[in-house]
Coordinates of N, CA, C and O and ligand atoms in Angstrom, one line a residue:
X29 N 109.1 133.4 98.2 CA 109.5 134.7 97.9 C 108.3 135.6 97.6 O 107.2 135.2 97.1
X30 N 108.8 137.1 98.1 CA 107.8 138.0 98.1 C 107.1 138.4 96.3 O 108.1 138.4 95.6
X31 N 106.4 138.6 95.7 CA 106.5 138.5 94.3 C 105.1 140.3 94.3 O 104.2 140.7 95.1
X32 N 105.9 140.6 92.9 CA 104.6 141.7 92.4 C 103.7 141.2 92.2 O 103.6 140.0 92.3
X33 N 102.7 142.0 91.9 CA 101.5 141.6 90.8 C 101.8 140.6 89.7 O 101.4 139.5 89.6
X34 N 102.5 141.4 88.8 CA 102.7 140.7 87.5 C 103.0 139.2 87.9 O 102.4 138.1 88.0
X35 N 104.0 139.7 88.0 CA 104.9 137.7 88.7 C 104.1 137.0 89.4 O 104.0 135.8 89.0
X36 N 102.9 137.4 90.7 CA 102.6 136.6 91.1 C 101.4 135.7 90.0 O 101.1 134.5 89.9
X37 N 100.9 137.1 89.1 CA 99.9 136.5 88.1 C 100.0 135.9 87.0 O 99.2 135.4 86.2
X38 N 101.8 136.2 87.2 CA 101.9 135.8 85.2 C 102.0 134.0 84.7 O 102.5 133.6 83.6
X39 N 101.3 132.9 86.0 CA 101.2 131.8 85.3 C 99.5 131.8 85.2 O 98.8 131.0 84.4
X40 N 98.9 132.7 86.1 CA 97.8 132.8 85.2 C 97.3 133.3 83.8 O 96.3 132.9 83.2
X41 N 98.3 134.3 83.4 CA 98.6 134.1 82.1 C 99.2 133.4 81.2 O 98.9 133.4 80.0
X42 N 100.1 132.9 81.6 CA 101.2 132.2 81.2 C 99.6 130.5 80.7 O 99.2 130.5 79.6
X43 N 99.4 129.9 81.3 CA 98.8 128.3 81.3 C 97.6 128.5 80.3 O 97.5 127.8 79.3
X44 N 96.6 129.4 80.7 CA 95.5 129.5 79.6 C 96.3 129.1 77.6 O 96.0 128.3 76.8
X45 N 97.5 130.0 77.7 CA 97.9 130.1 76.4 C 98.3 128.6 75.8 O 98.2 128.2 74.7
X46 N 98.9 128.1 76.9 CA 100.0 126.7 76.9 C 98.7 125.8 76.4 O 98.7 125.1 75.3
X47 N 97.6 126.0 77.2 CA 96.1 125.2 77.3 C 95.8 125.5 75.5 O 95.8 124.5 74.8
X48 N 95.5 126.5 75.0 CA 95.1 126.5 73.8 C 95.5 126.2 73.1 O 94.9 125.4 72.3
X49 N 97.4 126.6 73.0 CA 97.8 126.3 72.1 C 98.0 124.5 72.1 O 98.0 123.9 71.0
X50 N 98.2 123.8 73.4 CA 97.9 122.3 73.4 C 96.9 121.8 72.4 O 97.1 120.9 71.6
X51 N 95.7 122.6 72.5 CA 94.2 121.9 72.2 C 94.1 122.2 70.9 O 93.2 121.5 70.4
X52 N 94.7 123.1 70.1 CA 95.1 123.8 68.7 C 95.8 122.7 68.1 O 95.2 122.0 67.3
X53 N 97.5 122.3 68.6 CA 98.2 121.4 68.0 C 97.4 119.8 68.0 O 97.3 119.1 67.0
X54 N 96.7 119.5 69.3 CA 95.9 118.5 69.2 C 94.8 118.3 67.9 O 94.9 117.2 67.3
X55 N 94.1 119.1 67.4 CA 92.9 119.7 66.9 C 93.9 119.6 65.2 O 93.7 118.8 64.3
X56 N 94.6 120.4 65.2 CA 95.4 120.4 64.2 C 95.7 118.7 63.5 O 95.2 118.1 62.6
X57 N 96.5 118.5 64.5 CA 97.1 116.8 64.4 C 95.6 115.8 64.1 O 95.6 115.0 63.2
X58 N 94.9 115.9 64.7 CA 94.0 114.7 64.4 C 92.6 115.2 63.6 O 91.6 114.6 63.9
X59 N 92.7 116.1 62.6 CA 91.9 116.7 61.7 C 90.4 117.4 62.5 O 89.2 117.4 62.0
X60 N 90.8 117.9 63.5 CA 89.8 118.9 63.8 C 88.7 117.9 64.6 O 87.6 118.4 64.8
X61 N 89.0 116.6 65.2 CA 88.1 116.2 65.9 C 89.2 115.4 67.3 O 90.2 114.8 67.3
X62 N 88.4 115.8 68.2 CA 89.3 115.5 69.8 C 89.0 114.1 70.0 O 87.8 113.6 70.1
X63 N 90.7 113.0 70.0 CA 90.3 112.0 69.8 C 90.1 111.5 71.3 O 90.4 112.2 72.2
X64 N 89.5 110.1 71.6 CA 89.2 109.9 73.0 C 90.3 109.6 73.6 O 90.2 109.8 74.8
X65 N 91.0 109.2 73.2 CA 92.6 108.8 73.6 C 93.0 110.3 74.6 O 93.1 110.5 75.8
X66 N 93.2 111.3 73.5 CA 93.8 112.6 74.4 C 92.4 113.0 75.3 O 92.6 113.5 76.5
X67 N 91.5 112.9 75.1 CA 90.3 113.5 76.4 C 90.2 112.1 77.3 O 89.1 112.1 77.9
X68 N 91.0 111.1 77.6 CA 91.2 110.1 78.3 C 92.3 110.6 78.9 O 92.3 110.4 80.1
X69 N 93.5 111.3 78.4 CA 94.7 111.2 78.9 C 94.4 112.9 79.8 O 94.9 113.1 80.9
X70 N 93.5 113.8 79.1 CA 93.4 114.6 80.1 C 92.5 114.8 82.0 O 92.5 115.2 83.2
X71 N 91.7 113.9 80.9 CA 91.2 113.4 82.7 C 91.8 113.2 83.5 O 91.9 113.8 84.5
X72 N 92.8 111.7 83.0 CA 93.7 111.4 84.0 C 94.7 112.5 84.6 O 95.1 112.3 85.8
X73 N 95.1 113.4 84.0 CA 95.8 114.4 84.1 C 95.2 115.1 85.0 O 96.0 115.4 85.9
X74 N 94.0 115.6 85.2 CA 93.3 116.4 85.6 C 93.0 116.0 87.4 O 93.1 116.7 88.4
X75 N 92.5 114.1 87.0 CA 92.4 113.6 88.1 C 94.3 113.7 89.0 O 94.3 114.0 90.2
X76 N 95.4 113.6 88.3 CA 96.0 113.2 88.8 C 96.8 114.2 89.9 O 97.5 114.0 90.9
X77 N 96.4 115.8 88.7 CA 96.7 117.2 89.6 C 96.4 117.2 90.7 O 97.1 117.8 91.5
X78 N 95.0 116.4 91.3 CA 94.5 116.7 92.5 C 95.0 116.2 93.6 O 95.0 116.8 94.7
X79 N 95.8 114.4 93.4 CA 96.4 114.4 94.0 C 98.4 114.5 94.5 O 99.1 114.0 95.4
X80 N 98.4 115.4 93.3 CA 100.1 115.7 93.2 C 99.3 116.9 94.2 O 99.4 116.6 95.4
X81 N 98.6 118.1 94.1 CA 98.6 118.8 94.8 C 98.5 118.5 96.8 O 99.0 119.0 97.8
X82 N 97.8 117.6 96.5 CA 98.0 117.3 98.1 C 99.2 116.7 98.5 O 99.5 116.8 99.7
X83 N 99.9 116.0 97.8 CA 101.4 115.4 98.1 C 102.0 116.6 98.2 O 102.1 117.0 99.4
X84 N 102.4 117.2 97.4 CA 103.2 118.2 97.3 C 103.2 119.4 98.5 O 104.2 119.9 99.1
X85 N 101.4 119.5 98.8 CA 101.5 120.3 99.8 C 101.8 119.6 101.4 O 102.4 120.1 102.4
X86 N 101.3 118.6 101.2 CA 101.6 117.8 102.7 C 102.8 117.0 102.8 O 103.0 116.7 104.0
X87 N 103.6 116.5 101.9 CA 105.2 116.1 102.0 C 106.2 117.2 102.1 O 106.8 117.4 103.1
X88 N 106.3 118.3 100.3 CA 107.0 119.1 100.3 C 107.1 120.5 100.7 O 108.1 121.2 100.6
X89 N 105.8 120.9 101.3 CA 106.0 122.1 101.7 C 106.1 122.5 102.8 O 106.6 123.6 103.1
X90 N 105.6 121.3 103.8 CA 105.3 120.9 105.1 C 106.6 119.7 105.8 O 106.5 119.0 106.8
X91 N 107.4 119.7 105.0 CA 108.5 118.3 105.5 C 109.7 118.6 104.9 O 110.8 118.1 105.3
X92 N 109.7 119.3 103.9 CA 111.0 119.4 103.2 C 111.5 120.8 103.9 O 110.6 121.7 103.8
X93 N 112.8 121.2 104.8 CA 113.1 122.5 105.8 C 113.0 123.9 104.6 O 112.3 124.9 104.8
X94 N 113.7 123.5 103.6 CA 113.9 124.9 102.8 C 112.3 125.2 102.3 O 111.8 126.3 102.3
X95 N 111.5 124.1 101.9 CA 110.3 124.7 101.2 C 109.6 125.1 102.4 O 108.9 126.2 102.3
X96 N 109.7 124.4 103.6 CA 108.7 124.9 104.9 C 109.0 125.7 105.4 O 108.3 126.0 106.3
X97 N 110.0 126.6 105.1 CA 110.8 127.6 105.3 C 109.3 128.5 104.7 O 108.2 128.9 105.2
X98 N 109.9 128.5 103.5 CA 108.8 129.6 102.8 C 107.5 129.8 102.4 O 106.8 130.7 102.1
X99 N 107.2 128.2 102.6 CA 105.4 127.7 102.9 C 105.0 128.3 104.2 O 103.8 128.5 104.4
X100 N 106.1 128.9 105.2 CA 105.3 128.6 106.6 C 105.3 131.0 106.4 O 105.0 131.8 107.3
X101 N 105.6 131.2 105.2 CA 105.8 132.6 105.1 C 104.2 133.0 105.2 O 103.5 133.7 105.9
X102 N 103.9 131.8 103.7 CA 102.6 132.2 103.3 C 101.2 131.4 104.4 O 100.0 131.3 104.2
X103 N 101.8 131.0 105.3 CA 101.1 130.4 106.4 C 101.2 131.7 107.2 O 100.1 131.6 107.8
X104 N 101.8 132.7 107.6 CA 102.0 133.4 108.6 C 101.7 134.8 107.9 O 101.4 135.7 108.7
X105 N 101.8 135.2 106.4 CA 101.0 136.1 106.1 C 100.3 135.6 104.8 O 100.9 135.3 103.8
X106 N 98.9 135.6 105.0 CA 98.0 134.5 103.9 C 98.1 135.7 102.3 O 98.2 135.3 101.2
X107 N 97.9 137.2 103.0 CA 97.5 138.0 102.4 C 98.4 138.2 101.2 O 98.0 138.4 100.1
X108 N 100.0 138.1 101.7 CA 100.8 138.7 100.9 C 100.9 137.8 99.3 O 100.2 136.8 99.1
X109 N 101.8 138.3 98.4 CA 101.5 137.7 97.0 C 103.0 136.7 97.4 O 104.2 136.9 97.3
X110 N 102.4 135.7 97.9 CA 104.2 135.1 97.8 C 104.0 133.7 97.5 O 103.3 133.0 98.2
X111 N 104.7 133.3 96.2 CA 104.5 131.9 95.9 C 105.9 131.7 95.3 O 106.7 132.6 95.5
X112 N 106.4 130.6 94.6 CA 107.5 130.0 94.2 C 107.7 131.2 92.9 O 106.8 132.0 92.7
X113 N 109.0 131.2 92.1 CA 108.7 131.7 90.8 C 108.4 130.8 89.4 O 108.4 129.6 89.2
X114 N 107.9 132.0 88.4 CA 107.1 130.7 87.4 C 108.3 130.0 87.0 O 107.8 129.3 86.1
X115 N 109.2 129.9 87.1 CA 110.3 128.9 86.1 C 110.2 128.0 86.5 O 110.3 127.0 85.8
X116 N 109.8 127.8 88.3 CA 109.9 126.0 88.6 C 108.7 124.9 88.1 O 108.9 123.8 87.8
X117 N 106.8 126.1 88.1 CA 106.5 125.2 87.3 C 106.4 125.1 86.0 O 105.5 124.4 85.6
X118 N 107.3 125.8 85.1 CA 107.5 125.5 83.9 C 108.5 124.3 83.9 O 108.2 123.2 83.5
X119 N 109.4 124.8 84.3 CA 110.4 123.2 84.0 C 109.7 121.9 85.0 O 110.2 120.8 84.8
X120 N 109.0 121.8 85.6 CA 108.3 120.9 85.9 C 107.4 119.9 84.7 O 107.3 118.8 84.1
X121 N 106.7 121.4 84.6 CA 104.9 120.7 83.8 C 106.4 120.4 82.2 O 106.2 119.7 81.2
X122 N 107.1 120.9 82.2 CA 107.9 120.5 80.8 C 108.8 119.2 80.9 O 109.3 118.7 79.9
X123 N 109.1 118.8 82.0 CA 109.9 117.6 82.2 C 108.9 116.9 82.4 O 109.1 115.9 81.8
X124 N 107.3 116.9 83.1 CA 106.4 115.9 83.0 C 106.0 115.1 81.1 O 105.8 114.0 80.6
X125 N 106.2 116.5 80.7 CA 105.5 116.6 79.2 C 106.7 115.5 77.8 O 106.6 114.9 76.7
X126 N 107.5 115.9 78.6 CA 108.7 115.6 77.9 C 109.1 113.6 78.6 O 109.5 112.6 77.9
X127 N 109.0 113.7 79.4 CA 109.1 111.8 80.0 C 107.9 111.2 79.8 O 108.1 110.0 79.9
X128 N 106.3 111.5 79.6 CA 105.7 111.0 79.3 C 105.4 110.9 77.5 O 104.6 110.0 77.1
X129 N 106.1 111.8 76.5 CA 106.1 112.1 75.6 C 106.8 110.4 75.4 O 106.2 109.6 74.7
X130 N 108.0 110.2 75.9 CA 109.0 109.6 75.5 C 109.1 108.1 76.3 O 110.0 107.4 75.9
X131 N 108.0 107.4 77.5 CA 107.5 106.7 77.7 C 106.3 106.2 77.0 O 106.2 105.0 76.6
X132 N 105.0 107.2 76.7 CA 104.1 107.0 76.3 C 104.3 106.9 74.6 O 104.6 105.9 73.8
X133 N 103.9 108.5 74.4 CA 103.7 109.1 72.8 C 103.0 110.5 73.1 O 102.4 110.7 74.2
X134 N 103.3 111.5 72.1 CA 103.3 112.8 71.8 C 101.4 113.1 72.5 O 101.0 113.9 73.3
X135 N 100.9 112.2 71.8 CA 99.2 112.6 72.4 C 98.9 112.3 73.5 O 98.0 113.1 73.9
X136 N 99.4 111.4 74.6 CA 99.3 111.0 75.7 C 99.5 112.1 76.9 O 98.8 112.6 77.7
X137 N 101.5 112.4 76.3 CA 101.7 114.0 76.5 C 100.8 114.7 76.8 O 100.4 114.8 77.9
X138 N 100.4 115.4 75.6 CA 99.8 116.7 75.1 C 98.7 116.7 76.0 O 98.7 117.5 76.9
X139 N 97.5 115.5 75.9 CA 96.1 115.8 76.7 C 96.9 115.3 78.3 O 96.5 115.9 79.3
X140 N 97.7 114.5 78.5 CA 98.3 114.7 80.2 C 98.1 115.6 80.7 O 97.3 115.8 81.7
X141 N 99.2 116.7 79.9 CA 100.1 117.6 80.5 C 98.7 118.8 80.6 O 98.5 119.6 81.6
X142 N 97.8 118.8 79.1 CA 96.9 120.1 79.3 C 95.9 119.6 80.8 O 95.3 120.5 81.4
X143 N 96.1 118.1 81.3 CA 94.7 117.9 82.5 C 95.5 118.7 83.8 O 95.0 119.4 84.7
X144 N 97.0 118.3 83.5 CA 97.2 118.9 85.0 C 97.7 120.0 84.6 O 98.3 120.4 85.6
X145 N 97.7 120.9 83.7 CA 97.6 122.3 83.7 C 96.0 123.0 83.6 O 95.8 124.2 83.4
X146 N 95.3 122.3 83.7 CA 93.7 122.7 83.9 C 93.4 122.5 85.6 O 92.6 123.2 86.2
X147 N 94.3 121.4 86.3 CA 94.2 120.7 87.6 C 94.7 122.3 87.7 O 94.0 123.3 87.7
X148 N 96.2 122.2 87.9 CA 96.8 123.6 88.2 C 96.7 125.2 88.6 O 96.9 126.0 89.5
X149 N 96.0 125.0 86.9 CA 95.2 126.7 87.0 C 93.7 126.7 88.0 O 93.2 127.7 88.5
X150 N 93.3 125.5 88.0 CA 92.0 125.6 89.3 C 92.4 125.9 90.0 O 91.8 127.0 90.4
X151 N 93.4 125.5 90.9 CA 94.1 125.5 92.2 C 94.5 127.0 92.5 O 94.3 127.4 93.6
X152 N 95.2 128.1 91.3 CA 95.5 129.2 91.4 C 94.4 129.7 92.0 O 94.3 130.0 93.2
X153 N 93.7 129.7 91.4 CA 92.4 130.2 91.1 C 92.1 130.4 92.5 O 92.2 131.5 93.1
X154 N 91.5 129.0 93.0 CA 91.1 128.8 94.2 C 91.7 129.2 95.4 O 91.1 129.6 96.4
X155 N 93.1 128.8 95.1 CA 94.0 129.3 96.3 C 93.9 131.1 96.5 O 93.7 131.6 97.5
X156 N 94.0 131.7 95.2 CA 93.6 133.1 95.3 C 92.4 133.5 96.1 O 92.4 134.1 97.2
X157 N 91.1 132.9 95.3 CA 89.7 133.3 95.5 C 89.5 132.9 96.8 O 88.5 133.5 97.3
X158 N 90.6 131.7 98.1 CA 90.4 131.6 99.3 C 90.8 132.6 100.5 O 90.3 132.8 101.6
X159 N 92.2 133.2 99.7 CA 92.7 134.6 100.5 C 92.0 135.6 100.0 O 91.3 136.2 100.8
X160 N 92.0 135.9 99.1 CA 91.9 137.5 98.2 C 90.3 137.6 98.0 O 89.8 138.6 98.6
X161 N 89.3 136.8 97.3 CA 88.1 137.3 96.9 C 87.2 137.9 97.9 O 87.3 137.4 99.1
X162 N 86.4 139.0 97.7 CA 85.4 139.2 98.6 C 84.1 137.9 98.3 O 83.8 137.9 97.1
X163 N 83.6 137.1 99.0 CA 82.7 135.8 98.4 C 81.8 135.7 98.9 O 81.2 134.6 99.0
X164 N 81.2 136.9 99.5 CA 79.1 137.0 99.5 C 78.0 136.4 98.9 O 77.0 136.0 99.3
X165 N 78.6 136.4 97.5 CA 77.4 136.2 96.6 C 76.8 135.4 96.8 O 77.5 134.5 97.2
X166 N 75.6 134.9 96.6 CA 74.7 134.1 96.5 C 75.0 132.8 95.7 O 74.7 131.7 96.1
X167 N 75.5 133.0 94.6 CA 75.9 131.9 93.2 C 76.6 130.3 93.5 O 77.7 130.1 94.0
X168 N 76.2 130.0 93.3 CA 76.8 128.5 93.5 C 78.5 128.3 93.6 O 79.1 127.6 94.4
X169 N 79.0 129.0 92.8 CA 80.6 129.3 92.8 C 80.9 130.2 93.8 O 82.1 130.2 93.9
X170 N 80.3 130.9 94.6 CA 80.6 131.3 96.1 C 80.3 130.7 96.7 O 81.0 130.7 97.7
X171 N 79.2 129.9 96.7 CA 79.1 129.0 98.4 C 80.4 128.0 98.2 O 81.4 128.2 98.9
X172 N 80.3 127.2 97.4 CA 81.4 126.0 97.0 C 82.8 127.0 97.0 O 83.7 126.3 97.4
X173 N 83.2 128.5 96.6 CA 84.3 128.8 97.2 C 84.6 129.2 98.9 O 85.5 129.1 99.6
X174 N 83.3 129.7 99.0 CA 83.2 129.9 100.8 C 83.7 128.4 101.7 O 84.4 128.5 102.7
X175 N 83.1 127.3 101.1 CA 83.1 125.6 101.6 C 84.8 125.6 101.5 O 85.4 125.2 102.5
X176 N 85.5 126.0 100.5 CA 86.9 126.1 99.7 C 87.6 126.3 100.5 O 88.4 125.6 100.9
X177 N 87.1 128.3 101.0 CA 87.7 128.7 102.1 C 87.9 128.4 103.5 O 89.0 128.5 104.0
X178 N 86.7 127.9 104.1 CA 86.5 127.3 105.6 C 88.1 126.2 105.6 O 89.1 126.2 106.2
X179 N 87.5 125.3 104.5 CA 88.8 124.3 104.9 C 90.0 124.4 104.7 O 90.9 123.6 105.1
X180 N 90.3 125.6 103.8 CA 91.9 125.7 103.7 C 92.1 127.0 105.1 O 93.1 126.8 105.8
X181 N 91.3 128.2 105.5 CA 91.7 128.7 106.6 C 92.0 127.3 107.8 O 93.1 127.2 108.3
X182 N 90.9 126.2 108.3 CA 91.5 125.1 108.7 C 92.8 125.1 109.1 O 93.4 125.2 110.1
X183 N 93.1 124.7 107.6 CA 94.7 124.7 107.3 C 95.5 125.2 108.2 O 96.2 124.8 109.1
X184 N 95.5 126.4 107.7 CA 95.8 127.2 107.9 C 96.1 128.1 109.6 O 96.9 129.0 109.8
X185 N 95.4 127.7 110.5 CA 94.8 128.0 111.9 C 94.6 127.0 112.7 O 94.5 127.2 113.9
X186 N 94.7 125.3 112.0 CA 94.7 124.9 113.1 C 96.1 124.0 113.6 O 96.9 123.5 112.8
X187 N 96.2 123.9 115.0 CA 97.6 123.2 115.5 C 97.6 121.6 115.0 O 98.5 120.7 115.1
X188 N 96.3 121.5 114.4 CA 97.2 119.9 113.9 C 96.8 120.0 112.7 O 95.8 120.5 112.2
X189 N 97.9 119.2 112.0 CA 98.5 119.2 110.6 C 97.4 118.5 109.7 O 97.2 117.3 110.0
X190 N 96.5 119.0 108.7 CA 95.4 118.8 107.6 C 94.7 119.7 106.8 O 95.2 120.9 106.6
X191 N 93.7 119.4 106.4 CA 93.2 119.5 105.1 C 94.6 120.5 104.3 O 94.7 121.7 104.3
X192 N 95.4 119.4 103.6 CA 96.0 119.7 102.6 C 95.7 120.3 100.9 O 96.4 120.9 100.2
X193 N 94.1 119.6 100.8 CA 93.9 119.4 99.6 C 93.4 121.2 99.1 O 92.8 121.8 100.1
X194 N 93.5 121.8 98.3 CA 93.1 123.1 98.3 C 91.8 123.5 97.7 O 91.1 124.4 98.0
X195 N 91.5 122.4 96.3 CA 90.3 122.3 95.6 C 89.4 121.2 95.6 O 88.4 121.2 94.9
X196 N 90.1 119.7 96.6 CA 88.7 118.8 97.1 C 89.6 118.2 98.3 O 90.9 118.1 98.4
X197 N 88.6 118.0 99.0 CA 88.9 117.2 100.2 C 89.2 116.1 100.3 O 89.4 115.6 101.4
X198 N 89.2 115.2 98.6 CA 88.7 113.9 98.3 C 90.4 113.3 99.2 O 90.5 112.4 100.1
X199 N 91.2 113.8 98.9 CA 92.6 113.0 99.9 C 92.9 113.0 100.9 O 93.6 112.1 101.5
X200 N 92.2 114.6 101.4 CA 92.4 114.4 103.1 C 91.4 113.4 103.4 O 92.1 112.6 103.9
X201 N 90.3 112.8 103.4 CA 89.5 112.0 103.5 C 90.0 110.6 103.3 O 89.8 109.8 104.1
X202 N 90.7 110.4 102.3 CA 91.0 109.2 102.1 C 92.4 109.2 102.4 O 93.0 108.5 101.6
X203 N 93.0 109.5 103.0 CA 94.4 109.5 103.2 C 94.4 110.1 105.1 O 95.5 110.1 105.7
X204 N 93.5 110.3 105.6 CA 93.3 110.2 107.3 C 94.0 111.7 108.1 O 94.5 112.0 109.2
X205 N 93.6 112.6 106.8 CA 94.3 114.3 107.3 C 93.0 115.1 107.2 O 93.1 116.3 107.1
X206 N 91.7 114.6 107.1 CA 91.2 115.8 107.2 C 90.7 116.5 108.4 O 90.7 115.8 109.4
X207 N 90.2 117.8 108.5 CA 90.1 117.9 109.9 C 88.9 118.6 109.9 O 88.7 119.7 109.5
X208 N 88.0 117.7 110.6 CA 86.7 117.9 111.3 C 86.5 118.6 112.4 O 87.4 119.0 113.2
X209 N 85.4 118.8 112.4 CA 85.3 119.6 114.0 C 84.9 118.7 114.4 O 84.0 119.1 115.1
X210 N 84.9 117.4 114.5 CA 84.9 116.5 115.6 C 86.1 116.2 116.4 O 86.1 116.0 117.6
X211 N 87.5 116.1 115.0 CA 88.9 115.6 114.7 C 89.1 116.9 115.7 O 89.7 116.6 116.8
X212 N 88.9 118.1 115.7 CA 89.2 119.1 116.3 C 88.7 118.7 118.1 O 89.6 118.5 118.9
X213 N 88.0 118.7 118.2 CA 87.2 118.3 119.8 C 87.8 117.2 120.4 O 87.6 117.0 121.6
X214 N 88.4 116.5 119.9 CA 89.2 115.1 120.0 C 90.8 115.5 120.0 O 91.7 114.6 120.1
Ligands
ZN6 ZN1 100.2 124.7 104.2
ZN7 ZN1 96.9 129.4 101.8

């Protein structure tokens, strides 16, 4: 779906707050020092966003008819602001929060759920700064977003199905989708 400004931006506002106030109740709960338990469980979290995002993009948006429906929108106009609305990943990242709360425990939760809402909001980020930014600059965070961009236009342009991953390549690589200009010549 076609979305405003606001809507399309408002889980970039929306996750920063979720993120603080996590790292507050955390901070709160264990007297003001971050135990390694929750900065263990956010890594994993963090590691783990990277590869729900490549599943998600290369099973569900690409395989499932209704989501490929609307994935193939934002494949055919990159420019326009069109993404899912924020309620799906709220009740998501809150059913993640809430079954690991109640398999694991409340801390395991909390720093999970903050890795893959840090995984998350990268991806926004990224996924924007691949369509939308102007990315000349010189700075290290432009070449590495320029690198960003080449492989998701890829995506994007070429007739065979890869580079899924939107902020590392580490799955198309290990998982036999990424697409080289060799993979391309072949
Ligand atoms: Zn796609
Ligand atoms: Zn895209």
């Amino acid at each position: 779906m076609t979305h405003s400004k606001l809507s399309y931006y408002a889980e970039l506002l929306l996750y920063p707050i979720v993120i603080v106030a996590l790292l507050l109740l955390e901070l709160a709960r264990s007297g003001f020092v971050l135990q390694p338990r929750w900065l263990l469980a956010l890594g994993a979290g963090a590691a783990l966003w990277t590869l729900a995002e490549y599943l998600v993009h290369r099973f569900l948006y690409h395989e499932v008819k209704i989501l490929k429906q609307l994935h193939g929108l934002h494949h055919a106009r990159p420019s326009d602001l069109i993404g899912s609305p924020v309620w799906v990943s709220v009740v998501i990242f809150t059913t993640v929060f809430a079954l690991v709360a109640r398999g694991a425990d409340l801390q395991i939760a909390s720093g999970g759920t903050t890795g893959l809402l840090l995984g998350y909001l990268l991806y926004l980020l990224v996924h924007d700064a691949v369509h939308r930014w102007p990315l000349a600059g010189p700075s290290r965070l432009h070449a590495w977003l320029r690198s960003c961009r080449l492989r998701h236009l890829r995506h994007h342009r070429d007739p065979q199905p890869g580079n899924f991953g939107v902020v590392t390549p580490l799955w198309d690589h290990l998982l036999g989708t990424a697409l080289t200009r060799r993979a391309r010549r072949a």
